[in-house]
Tab-separated table of C-alpha atoms and ligand atoms in Angstrom:
chain	number	residue	atom	x	y	z
A	1322	UNK	CA	0.000	0.000	0.000
A	1323	UNK	CA	1.457	3.352	-0.994
A	1324	UNK	CA	1.005	6.571	0.936
A	1325	UNK	CA	-0.285	9.678	-0.728
A	1326	UNK	CA	2.121	12.600	-1.083
A	1327	UNK	CA	0.407	14.623	1.615
A	1328	UNK	CA	1.487	12.010	4.203
A	1329	UNK	CA	5.196	12.106	3.261
A	1330	UNK	CA	7.393	12.427	6.348
A	1331	UNK	CA	10.363	14.801	6.457
A	1332	UNK	CA	13.032	15.802	8.941
A	1333	UNK	CA	12.758	19.478	9.818
A	1334	UNK	CA	15.659	21.442	11.244
A	1335	UNK	CA	14.552	23.793	14.055
A	1336	UNK	CA	16.258	26.063	16.608
A	1337	UNK	CA	15.443	25.955	20.316
A	1338	UNK	CA	14.377	29.531	21.217
A	1339	UNK	CA	14.880	28.869	24.934
A	1340	UNK	CA	18.584	28.073	24.514
A	1341	UNK	CA	19.483	30.290	21.533
A	1342	UNK	CA	21.512	33.387	22.503
A	1343	UNK	CA	20.801	35.134	19.157
A	1344	UNK	CA	24.509	35.447	18.296
A	1345	UNK	CA	23.871	35.210	14.520
A	1346	UNK	CA	26.568	32.514	14.044
A	1347	UNK	CA	24.160	30.101	12.317
A	1348	UNK	CA	22.877	32.722	9.916
A	1349	UNK	CA	26.464	33.685	9.037
A	1350	UNK	CA	27.517	30.049	8.610
A	1351	UNK	CA	24.629	28.709	6.534
A	1352	UNK	CA	25.957	28.378	2.955
A	1353	UNK	CA	22.477	28.589	1.367
A	1354	UNK	CA	20.842	31.255	3.537
A	1355	UNK	CA	18.281	28.933	5.124
A	1356	UNK	CA	18.609	30.623	8.539
A	1357	UNK	CA	16.892	33.894	9.169
A	1358	UNK	CA	15.641	35.899	12.155
A	1359	UNK	CA	13.239	38.552	13.378
A	1360	UNK	CA	13.381	40.526	16.596
A	1361	UNK	CA	12.293	37.411	18.584
A	1362	UNK	CA	13.759	34.237	17.120
A	1363	UNK	CA	16.328	32.663	14.820
A	1364	UNK	CA	14.610	30.124	12.570
A	1365	UNK	CA	15.352	27.704	9.711
A	1366	UNK	CA	13.414	27.833	6.452
A	1367	UNK	CA	12.225	24.283	5.744
A	1368	UNK	CA	11.948	25.008	2.023
A	1369	UNK	CA	15.612	26.005	1.770
A	1370	UNK	CA	17.468	23.905	4.383
A	1371	UNK	CA	19.167	20.778	2.960
A	1372	UNK	CA	20.307	19.479	6.369
A	1373	UNK	CA	24.028	19.843	5.555
A	1374	UNK	CA	24.864	20.404	9.237
A	1375	UNK	CA	27.453	23.143	8.562
A	1376	UNK	CA	25.789	25.309	11.226
A	1377	UNK	CA	25.847	22.669	13.997
A	1378	UNK	CA	29.459	22.820	15.213
A	1379	UNK	CA	29.832	26.644	15.260
A	1380	UNK	CA	26.674	27.135	17.408
A	1381	UNK	CA	27.987	27.977	20.911
A	1382	UNK	CA	24.930	26.644	22.799
A	1383	UNK	CA	23.664	23.653	20.807
A	1384	UNK	CA	20.294	25.384	20.275
A	1385	UNK	CA	20.724	24.739	16.549
A	1386	UNK	CA	20.955	20.949	16.922
A	1387	UNK	CA	17.218	20.222	17.022
A	1388	UNK	CA	15.069	18.251	14.607
A	1389	UNK	CA	11.418	17.307	14.278
A	1390	UNK	CA	9.824	14.659	12.109
A	1391	UNK	CA	6.937	16.308	10.349
A	1392	UNK	CA	4.408	15.548	7.666
A	1393	UNK	CA	6.104	17.322	4.758
A	1394	UNK	CA	3.024	19.275	3.723
A	1395	UNK	CA	2.635	20.527	7.306
A	1396	UNK	CA	6.239	21.518	8.086
A	1397	UNK	CA	6.482	24.445	10.534
A	1398	UNK	CA	6.355	27.736	8.639
A	1399	UNK	CA	8.658	30.685	9.358
A	1400	UNK	CA	5.720	32.535	10.946
A	1401	UNK	CA	5.013	29.639	13.307
A	1402	UNK	CA	8.690	29.422	14.319
A	1403	UNK	CA	8.913	33.189	14.895
A	1404	UNK	CA	6.053	32.870	17.401
A	1405	UNK	CA	7.643	30.081	19.505
A	1406	UNK	CA	8.731	30.616	23.119
A	1407	UNK	CA	9.851	26.996	23.276
A	1408	UNK	CA	10.131	24.083	20.848
A	1409	UNK	CA	6.909	22.165	20.215
A	1410	UNK	CA	7.034	18.498	21.319
A	1411	UNK	CA	7.564	15.814	18.684
A	1412	UNK	CA	4.079	14.975	17.409
A	1413	UNK	CA	2.935	11.402	16.939
A	1414	UNK	CA	2.699	11.050	13.169
A	1415	UNK	CA	-0.590	9.315	12.480
A	1416	UNK	CA	-1.191	7.002	9.568
A	1417	UNK	CA	2.196	5.620	8.616
A	1418	UNK	CA	2.490	3.198	11.527
A	1419	UNK	CA	-1.019	1.865	10.939
A	1420	UNK	CA	-0.501	0.973	7.283
A	1421	UNK	CA	-0.281	-2.759	6.572
A	1422	UNK	CA	3.247	-4.151	6.339
A	1423	UNK	CA	4.211	-5.531	2.922
A	1424	UNK	CA	3.491	-9.288	2.675
A	1425	UNK	CA	7.215	-10.064	2.275
A	1426	UNK	CA	8.026	-8.266	5.496
A	1427	UNK	CA	5.210	-9.967	7.467
A	1428	UNK	CA	6.440	-13.362	6.297
A	1429	UNK	CA	10.151	-12.669	6.877
A	1430	UNK	CA	9.484	-11.210	10.311
A	1431	UNK	CA	7.382	-14.189	11.368
A	1432	UNK	CA	10.051	-16.618	10.123
A	1433	UNK	CA	12.778	-14.658	11.904
A	1434	UNK	CA	10.816	-14.821	15.203
A	1435	UNK	CA	9.788	-18.483	14.844
A	1436	UNK	CA	12.386	-19.609	17.389
A	1437	UNK	CA	11.043	-17.258	20.016
A	1438	UNK	CA	8.082	-19.487	20.850
A	1439	UNK	CA	5.346	-16.850	20.598
A	1440	UNK	CA	4.731	-13.143	20.407
A	1441	UNK	CA	6.887	-11.025	22.687
A	1442	UNK	CA	5.930	-7.446	23.444
A	1443	UNK	CA	8.670	-4.837	23.470
A	1444	UNK	CA	10.326	-4.164	26.860
A	1445	UNK	CA	8.008	-1.894	28.852
A	1446	UNK	CA	10.521	0.970	28.834
A	1447	UNK	CA	11.396	0.788	25.103
A	1448	UNK	CA	10.975	3.929	23.054
A	1449	UNK	CA	7.964	3.845	20.697
A	1450	UNK	CA	9.280	2.813	17.274
A	1451	UNK	CA	8.229	4.237	13.922
A	1452	UNK	CA	7.403	1.524	11.419
A	1453	UNK	CA	6.553	1.316	7.747
A	1454	UNK	CA	7.181	4.962	6.887
A	1455	UNK	CA	8.506	4.142	3.412
A	1456	UNK	CA	6.920	1.642	1.034
A	1457	UNK	CA	7.844	-0.077	-2.228
A	1458	UNK	CA	5.884	2.579	-4.108
A	1459	UNK	CA	7.554	5.384	-2.164
A	1460	UNK	CA	10.946	4.234	-0.907
A	1461	UNK	CA	13.379	6.549	0.849
A	1462	UNK	CA	16.527	7.202	-1.166
A	1463	UNK	CA	19.752	6.870	0.800
A	1464	UNK	CA	23.279	7.663	-0.358
A	1465	UNK	CA	26.163	5.322	0.443
A	1466	UNK	CA	28.846	7.223	2.355
A	1467	UNK	CA	31.044	4.241	3.247
A	1468	UNK	CA	31.358	0.530	2.492
A	1469	UNK	CA	34.275	-1.329	4.037
A	1470	UNK	CA	35.169	-4.921	4.722
A	1471	UNK	CA	35.048	-5.958	8.366
A	1472	UNK	CA	36.410	-9.449	7.943
A	1473	UNK	CA	40.079	-10.247	7.285
A	1474	UNK	CA	41.327	-9.879	3.712
A	1475	UNK	CA	42.347	-13.550	3.665
A	1476	UNK	CA	38.996	-14.753	5.041
A	1477	UNK	CA	36.452	-16.430	2.764
A	1478	UNK	CA	33.701	-14.524	4.570
A	1479	UNK	CA	32.995	-11.024	3.206
A	1480	UNK	CA	31.098	-9.034	5.838
A	1481	UNK	CA	30.763	-5.295	5.270
A	1482	UNK	CA	29.968	-2.193	7.248
A	1483	UNK	CA	27.815	0.009	5.032
A	1484	UNK	CA	26.834	3.548	5.988
A	1485	UNK	CA	23.721	5.071	4.418
A	1486	UNK	CA	22.963	8.777	4.615
A	1487	UNK	CA	19.356	9.955	4.362
A	1488	UNK	CA	20.115	13.622	3.711
A	1489	UNK	CA	16.977	15.629	4.262
A	1490	UNK	CA	14.661	12.616	4.520
A	1491	UNK	CA	13.402	11.553	7.945
A	1492	UNK	CA	14.241	7.895	8.572
A	1493	UNK	CA	13.901	7.424	12.337
A	1494	UNK	CA	15.084	4.055	13.684
A	1495	UNK	CA	15.618	2.456	17.057
A	1496	UNK	CA	18.262	-0.112	17.949
A	1497	UNK	CA	16.925	-3.585	17.048
A	1498	UNK	CA	14.815	-2.424	14.096
A	1499	UNK	CA	15.432	-3.490	10.507
A	1500	UNK	CA	15.211	-1.753	7.183
A	1501	UNK	CA	14.186	-3.235	3.846
A	1502	UNK	CA	16.307	-3.192	0.703
A	1503	UNK	CA	14.970	-3.773	-2.782
A	1504	UNK	CA	17.680	-5.204	-5.035
A	1505	UNK	CA	17.425	-3.747	-8.536
A	1506	UNK	CA	16.480	-5.994	-11.467
A	1507	UNK	CA	14.306	-9.082	-11.597
A	1508	UNK	CA	14.462	-12.671	-10.357
A	1509	UNK	CA	14.727	-15.849	-12.457
A	1510	UNK	CA	10.991	-15.588	-13.241
A	1511	UNK	CA	11.305	-12.015	-14.509
A	1512	UNK	CA	9.531	-10.637	-11.403
A	1513	UNK	CA	10.926	-7.795	-9.280
A	1514	UNK	CA	12.999	-9.096	-6.365
A	1515	UNK	CA	11.282	-9.267	-3.010
A	1516	UNK	CA	12.358	-7.123	-0.060
A	1517	UNK	CA	15.312	-8.293	2.058
A	1518	UNK	CA	15.603	-7.129	5.669
A	1519	UNK	CA	18.790	-5.883	7.341
A	1520	UNK	CA	19.191	-5.022	11.023
A	1521	UNK	CA	20.326	-1.510	11.784
A	1522	UNK	CA	23.840	-1.592	13.281
A	1523	UNK	CA	23.951	2.000	14.588
A	1524	UNK	CA	22.154	3.768	17.444
A	1525	UNK	CA	19.044	5.902	16.979
A	1526	UNK	CA	21.073	9.136	16.786
A	1527	UNK	CA	23.072	7.942	13.823
A	1528	UNK	CA	26.263	6.113	12.943
A	1529	UNK	CA	27.876	9.428	13.751
A	1530	UNK	CA	26.060	11.201	16.604
A	1531	UNK	CA	23.379	13.572	15.342
A	1532	UNK	CA	23.827	12.668	11.701
A	1533	UNK	CA	20.886	11.488	9.658
A	1534	UNK	CA	22.590	8.229	8.772
A	1535	UNK	CA	22.635	4.586	9.793
A	1536	UNK	CA	24.857	1.578	9.279
A	1537	UNK	CA	24.304	-2.039	8.261
A	1538	UNK	CA	26.389	-5.193	8.735
A	1539	UNK	CA	25.966	-7.220	5.549
A	1540	UNK	CA	27.365	-10.626	4.669
A	1541	UNK	CA	27.911	-11.404	0.993
A	1542	UNK	CA	25.912	-14.600	0.450
A	1543	UNK	CA	27.763	-16.881	-1.972
A	1544	UNK	CA	26.195	-20.173	-0.908
A	1545	UNK	CA	22.859	-21.205	0.544
A	1546	UNK	CA	22.337	-22.972	3.847
A	1547	UNK	CA	22.998	-26.328	2.121
A	1548	UNK	CA	26.414	-25.190	0.896
A	1549	UNK	CA	25.386	-24.861	-2.775
A	1550	UNK	CA	26.976	-21.960	-4.681
A	1551	UNK	CA	24.561	-19.089	-5.321
A	1552	UNK	CA	24.870	-15.337	-5.709
A	1553	UNK	CA	22.388	-13.752	-3.305
A	1554	UNK	CA	20.982	-10.735	-5.173
A	1555	UNK	CA	20.457	-8.370	-2.237
A	1556	UNK	CA	23.614	-9.070	-0.240
A	1557	UNK	CA	25.860	-8.958	-3.337
A	1558	UNK	CA	24.180	-5.746	-4.494
A	1559	UNK	CA	24.793	-4.136	-1.078
A	1560	UNK	CA	28.356	-5.424	-0.702
A	1561	UNK	CA	29.269	-4.049	-4.164
A	1562	UNK	CA	27.859	-0.556	-3.530
A	1563	UNK	CA	30.286	2.327	-3.963
A	1564	UNK	CA	30.481	5.626	-2.120
A	1565	UNK	CA	27.922	7.991	-3.676
A	1566	UNK	CA	25.586	5.234	-4.952
A	1567	UNK	CA	21.899	5.669	-4.170
A	1568	UNK	CA	19.804	2.884	-2.652
A	1569	UNK	CA	16.033	2.451	-2.295
A	1570	UNK	CA	15.145	1.747	1.310
A	1571	UNK	CA	11.768	0.764	2.794
A	1572	UNK	CA	10.671	0.501	6.404
A	1573	UNK	CA	11.727	0.843	9.130
A	1574	UNK	CA	10.322	-2.404	10.553
A	1575	UNK	CA	10.176	-4.100	13.923
A	1576	UNK	CA	8.318	-3.138	17.063
A	1577	UNK	CA	9.342	-5.698	19.684
A	1578	UNK	CA	13.094	-6.503	19.350
A	1579	UNK	CA	13.866	-3.195	21.070
A	1580	UNK	CA	16.073	-2.305	23.990
A	1581	UNK	CA	14.812	-1.261	27.439
A	1582	UNK	CA	15.608	2.307	28.407
A	1583	UNK	CA	14.999	2.292	32.145
A	1584	UNK	CA	17.892	2.786	34.561
A	1585	UNK	CA	19.327	-0.484	35.838
A	1586	UNK	CA	18.096	-2.531	32.867
A	1587	UNK	CA	20.597	-5.130	31.649
A	1588	UNK	CA	21.142	-6.738	28.258
A	1589	UNK	CA	22.140	-10.362	27.663
A	1590	UNK	CA	23.064	-10.545	23.971
A	1591	UNK	CA	23.849	-13.716	22.035
A	1592	UNK	CA	24.788	-13.535	18.373
A	1593	UNK	CA	26.685	-15.050	15.502
A	1594	UNK	CA	28.114	-13.278	12.429
A	1595	UNK	CA	25.896	-10.468	11.158
A	1596	UNK	CA	23.584	-11.053	14.144
A	1597	UNK	CA	26.011	-8.656	15.790
A	1598	UNK	CA	24.323	-5.715	14.008
A	1599	UNK	CA	21.540	-5.021	16.565
A	1600	UNK	CA	23.931	-5.807	19.424
A	1601	UNK	CA	26.364	-3.197	18.125
A	1602	UNK	CA	23.526	-0.661	17.910
A	1603	UNK	CA	22.371	-1.328	21.476
A	1604	UNK	CA	25.886	-1.400	22.930
A	1605	UNK	CA	26.839	1.819	21.174
A	1606	UNK	CA	23.662	3.558	22.373
A	1607	UNK	CA	24.465	2.533	25.944
A	1608	UNK	CA	28.086	3.616	25.557
A	1609	UNK	CA	27.082	7.046	24.243
A	1610	UNK	CA	24.143	7.810	26.465
A	1611	UNK	CA	23.908	5.869	29.679
A	1612	UNK	CA	26.385	6.162	32.468
A	1613	UNK	CA	27.275	2.657	33.551
A	1614	UNK	CA	25.534	2.761	36.905
A	1615	UNK	CA	22.351	3.977	35.186
A	1616	UNK	CA	22.490	1.441	32.406
A	1617	UNK	CA	22.882	-1.875	34.209
A	1618	UNK	CA	25.112	-4.699	33.011
A	1619	UNK	CA	25.826	-5.796	29.439
A	1620	UNK	CA	26.887	-9.348	28.629
A	1621	UNK	CA	27.650	-10.509	25.085
A	1622	UNK	CA	28.213	-13.979	23.652
A	1623	UNK	CA	29.525	-13.688	20.112
A	1624	UNK	CA	30.319	-16.585	17.800
A	1625	UNK	CA	32.117	-16.985	14.471
A	1626	UNK	CA	34.390	-19.490	12.834
A	1627	UNK	CA	37.603	-17.533	13.445
A	1628	UNK	CA	38.490	-14.143	14.957
A	1629	UNK	CA	39.147	-12.807	11.421
A	1630	UNK	CA	35.520	-13.555	10.497
A	1631	UNK	CA	34.002	-11.803	13.472
A	1632	UNK	CA	32.599	-8.376	12.597
A	1633	UNK	CA	33.674	-5.632	14.990
A	1634	UNK	CA	36.173	-7.978	16.698
A	1635	UNK	CA	38.806	-5.261	17.184
A	1636	UNK	CA	36.498	-2.550	18.622
A	1637	UNK	CA	34.791	-5.085	20.899
A	1638	UNK	CA	38.053	-6.097	22.497
A	1639	UNK	CA	38.760	-2.465	23.349
A	1640	UNK	CA	35.546	-1.790	25.291
A	1641	UNK	CA	36.137	-1.547	29.051
A	1642	UNK	CA	35.508	-4.843	30.858
A	1643	UNK	CA	33.359	-3.120	33.457
A	1644	UNK	CA	31.119	-1.740	30.671
A	1645	UNK	CA	30.505	-5.003	28.781
A	1646	UNK	CA	31.362	-8.617	29.523
A	1647	UNK	CA	32.319	-10.026	26.080
A	1648	UNK	CA	32.604	-13.789	25.496
A	1649	UNK	CA	33.854	-14.941	22.104
A	1650	UNK	CA	33.302	-18.438	20.718
A	1651	UNK	CA	35.292	-19.678	17.717
A	1652	UNK	CA	34.353	-22.905	16.001
A	1653	UNK	CA	37.245	-23.247	13.507
A	1654	UNK	CA	40.328	-21.846	15.186
A	1655	UNK	CA	43.366	-23.891	14.139
A	1656	UNK	CA	44.685	-26.077	16.949
A	1657	UNK	CA	41.844	-25.216	19.331
A	1658	UNK	CA	38.703	-27.158	20.259
A	1659	UNK	CA	35.520	-26.074	18.472
A	1660	UNK	CA	33.615	-23.670	20.696
A	1661	UNK	CA	30.092	-22.388	20.041
A	1662	UNK	CA	28.127	-19.643	21.819
A	1663	UNK	CA	26.199	-22.291	23.775
A	1664	UNK	CA	29.503	-23.665	25.163
A	1665	UNK	CA	30.405	-20.204	26.426
A	1666	UNK	CA	26.921	-19.821	27.967
A	1667	UNK	CA	27.511	-23.076	29.875
A	1668	UNK	CA	30.967	-21.904	30.924
A	1669	UNK	CA	29.401	-18.746	32.398
A	1670	UNK	CA	26.345	-20.543	33.817
A	1671	UNK	CA	26.295	-18.803	37.217
A	1672	UNK	CA	26.319	-15.313	35.648
A	1673	UNK	CA	23.777	-16.279	32.985
A	1674	UNK	CA	21.500	-17.681	35.709
A	1675	UNK	CA	21.703	-14.364	37.538
A	1676	UNK	CA	20.638	-12.547	34.367
A	1677	UNK	CA	17.770	-14.985	33.686
A	1678	UNK	CA	16.443	-14.458	37.232
A	1679	UNK	CA	16.693	-10.661	37.067
A	1680	UNK	CA	13.429	-9.050	35.931
A	1681	UNK	CA	15.454	-6.087	34.680
A	1682	UNK	CA	17.490	-8.217	32.261
A	1683	UNK	CA	16.393	-8.487	28.622
A	1684	UNK	CA	17.666	-11.249	26.335
A	1685	UNK	CA	18.421	-10.905	22.607
A	1686	UNK	CA	19.417	-13.707	20.223
A	1687	UNK	CA	20.310	-12.872	16.625
A	1688	UNK	CA	22.130	-14.601	13.783
A	1689	UNK	CA	21.759	-17.656	11.615
A	1690	UNK	CA	18.790	-19.990	12.233
A	1691	UNK	CA	21.102	-22.825	13.238
A	1692	UNK	CA	22.099	-21.136	16.510
A	1693	UNK	CA	18.687	-21.146	18.214
A	1694	UNK	CA	18.400	-24.749	19.350
A	1695	UNK	CA	21.870	-24.950	20.892
A	1696	UNK	CA	21.297	-21.713	22.821
A	1697	UNK	CA	17.974	-22.918	24.179
A	1698	UNK	CA	19.484	-26.247	25.292
A	1699	UNK	CA	22.217	-24.292	27.094
A	1700	UNK	CA	19.589	-22.081	28.800
A	1701	UNK	CA	17.732	-25.218	29.894
A	1702	UNK	CA	20.926	-26.635	31.443
A	1703	UNK	CA	21.697	-23.333	33.170
A	1704	UNK	CA	18.169	-23.367	34.631
A	1705	UNK	CA	18.477	-26.999	35.763
A	1706	UNK	CA	21.674	-26.197	37.616
A	1707	UNK	CA	20.344	-23.053	39.302
A	1708	UNK	CA	16.887	-23.922	40.626
A	1709	UNK	CA	14.868	-22.719	37.618
A	1710	UNK	CA	12.665	-24.502	35.105
A	1711	UNK	CA	13.235	-23.397	31.487
A	1712	UNK	CA	9.792	-24.642	30.343
A	1713	UNK	CA	8.141	-22.371	32.896
A	1714	UNK	CA	10.606	-19.515	32.537
A	1715	UNK	CA	10.564	-19.082	28.749
A	1716	UNK	CA	6.826	-18.176	28.480
A	1717	UNK	CA	7.266	-15.820	31.426
A	1718	UNK	CA	10.234	-14.112	29.714
A	1719	UNK	CA	8.168	-13.800	26.531
A	1720	UNK	CA	5.143	-12.333	28.290
A	1721	UNK	CA	7.333	-9.736	29.988
A	1722	UNK	CA	9.033	-8.752	26.709
A	1723	UNK	CA	12.331	-10.111	28.057
A	1724	UNK	CA	13.111	-12.729	25.356
A	1725	UNK	CA	13.699	-11.757	21.742
A	1726	UNK	CA	14.898	-13.940	18.886
A	1727	UNK	CA	15.650	-12.846	15.325
A	1728	UNK	CA	17.289	-15.489	13.160
A	1729	UNK	CA	17.461	-15.893	9.396
B	1382	FAD	C1	14.811	-9.618	10.458
B	1382	FAD	C2	16.016	-9.926	9.572
B	1382	FAD	C3	17.186	-9.242	9.759
B	1382	FAD	C4	18.302	-9.510	8.950
B	1382	FAD	N1	19.472	-8.834	9.167
B	1382	FAD	C5	20.558	-9.096	8.406
B	1382	FAD	C6	21.793	-8.397	8.647
B	1382	FAD	O1	21.896	-7.540	9.541
B	1382	FAD	N2	22.857	-8.700	7.832
B	1382	FAD	C7	22.777	-9.674	6.835
B	1382	FAD	O2	23.779	-9.872	6.137
B	1382	FAD	N3	21.618	-10.337	6.606
B	1382	FAD	C8	20.520	-10.064	7.346
B	1382	FAD	N4	19.337	-10.744	7.101
B	1382	FAD	C9	19.306	-11.676	5.963
B	1382	FAD	C10	18.978	-10.884	4.673
B	1382	FAD	O3	17.665	-10.369	4.754
B	1382	FAD	C11	19.039	-11.741	3.418
B	1382	FAD	O4	18.272	-12.903	3.615
B	1382	FAD	C12	20.453	-12.157	3.038
B	1382	FAD	O5	21.289	-11.016	2.822
B	1382	FAD	C13	20.424	-12.978	1.738
B	1382	FAD	O6	19.802	-12.222	0.728
B	1382	FAD	P1	20.252	-12.410	-0.785
B	1382	FAD	O7	19.275	-11.702	-1.644
B	1382	FAD	O8	21.689	-12.067	-0.955
B	1382	FAD	O9	20.128	-13.974	-1.005
B	1382	FAD	P2	18.782	-14.834	-1.103
B	1382	FAD	O10	18.568	-15.234	-2.509
B	1382	FAD	O11	17.652	-14.126	-0.440
B	1382	FAD	O12	19.143	-16.042	-0.176
B	1382	FAD	C14	20.014	-17.010	-0.596
B	1382	FAD	C15	20.166	-18.096	0.439
B	1382	FAD	O13	21.055	-17.651	1.473
B	1382	FAD	C16	20.500	-17.879	2.742
B	1382	FAD	N5	21.020	-16.843	3.678
B	1382	FAD	C17	20.421	-15.724	4.116
B	1382	FAD	N6	21.224	-15.032	4.931
B	1382	FAD	C18	22.361	-15.728	5.014
B	1382	FAD	C19	23.576	-15.534	5.699
B	1382	FAD	N7	23.787	-14.464	6.471
B	1382	FAD	N8	24.548	-16.473	5.554
B	1382	FAD	C20	24.360	-17.547	4.763
B	1382	FAD	N9	23.223	-17.780	4.089
B	1382	FAD	C21	22.246	-16.903	4.207
B	1382	FAD	C22	19.019	-17.806	2.477
B	1382	FAD	O14	18.302	-18.481	3.493
B	1382	FAD	C23	18.893	-18.508	1.145
B	1382	FAD	O15	18.942	-19.913	1.291
B	1382	FAD	C24	18.225	-10.496	7.909
B	1382	FAD	C25	17.016	-11.195	7.728
B	1382	FAD	C26	15.932	-10.919	8.541
B	1382	FAD	C27	14.660	-11.704	8.329
């Protein structure tokens, strides 16, 4: 279902009149004269501003670094902004979130959650997500600003960090949400390709703080789950993108695999390969915004064949141990026994049990389908050894929005 033009959402740059000291720096800096003023307020003309951000750093107070998502046809006029004593609150944008999800996305989302054992609500303190703002008929256009290989040059696995910039287009996401990509061209039957989903790997305020961009962690698929050679259309298209290329993006999607925001809430994250994308987003949000004592504990179990095939391996090893407890599992390290994430969960059983018992701990599992069963068996064993019953606990975790699985 497409949206009509009048419902198109945009990102509007605004200035906080309560903080602004009227120093004129923004008006002097703006290269396209989008900033103007009267005797009351400095304001940004929505019809001129291109969101370049040149004015942000020079502003001495930060009053300039404010944005609202608006229905494009109803963006705040200059007259409205001149009359403000304070910024208006972000309005709930009706309509977009209620539109039906594309069939592909419904199906893919249900398959990805199959291992969860039912429907889990979002954590009670999660921010309200925006979903389905951009459709196949009206995709958002993003520009590639970076595409680099995360895995070792010698490794057979090609996993990439891709940064997409949305320019002046509002594309609000929360950690744990996915976006949809439409590969160009047609499939073997001459039909347009269906949507593929990719988890957002950056926090809600952008890959770079306060930039209208996001990142993805994409693995080039060269064989299917049975080991047969194939060239996955969407992943190869994304991995081959060059800086400056434009990509059609739909979504965002996902309204339950979201992080809690209340002080003291903890995250137990278990992932393999590109399943690290949402974990990176959540960890980075916590690192940027929540002092450790506010945020609660973070524990990560992260599996790959070898260290060289583990996305974000280097940065993860540099995070302070008292910020995040990282446990790597490598299944093909020469000369070492095969270790999987479930083995590491067993090795840390006492700590995992503490997390499972804690009502403020939220559990996230993401990666290839094959990981689910082993992780659940390990949880069952942890429960058996620590006075809990997994069969009783799992539905309780689900009902409380504490257990989230996304595998593909
Ligand atoms: C909610 C959700 C989030 C996702 N997030 C990510 C993400 O962050 N990064 C990412 O790279 N992919 C992610 N995927 C998988 C992605 O949507 C595509 O399925 C994948 O990129 C393959 O698409 P393709 O067009 O290249 O190949 P397709 O023709 O669609 O698939 C080819 C074959 O490869 C299998 N396959 C899919 N993914 C993988 C994989 N990672 N490794 C090996 N085989 C695979 C498929 O099951 C199929 O058998 C996600 C999927 C879902 C449902």
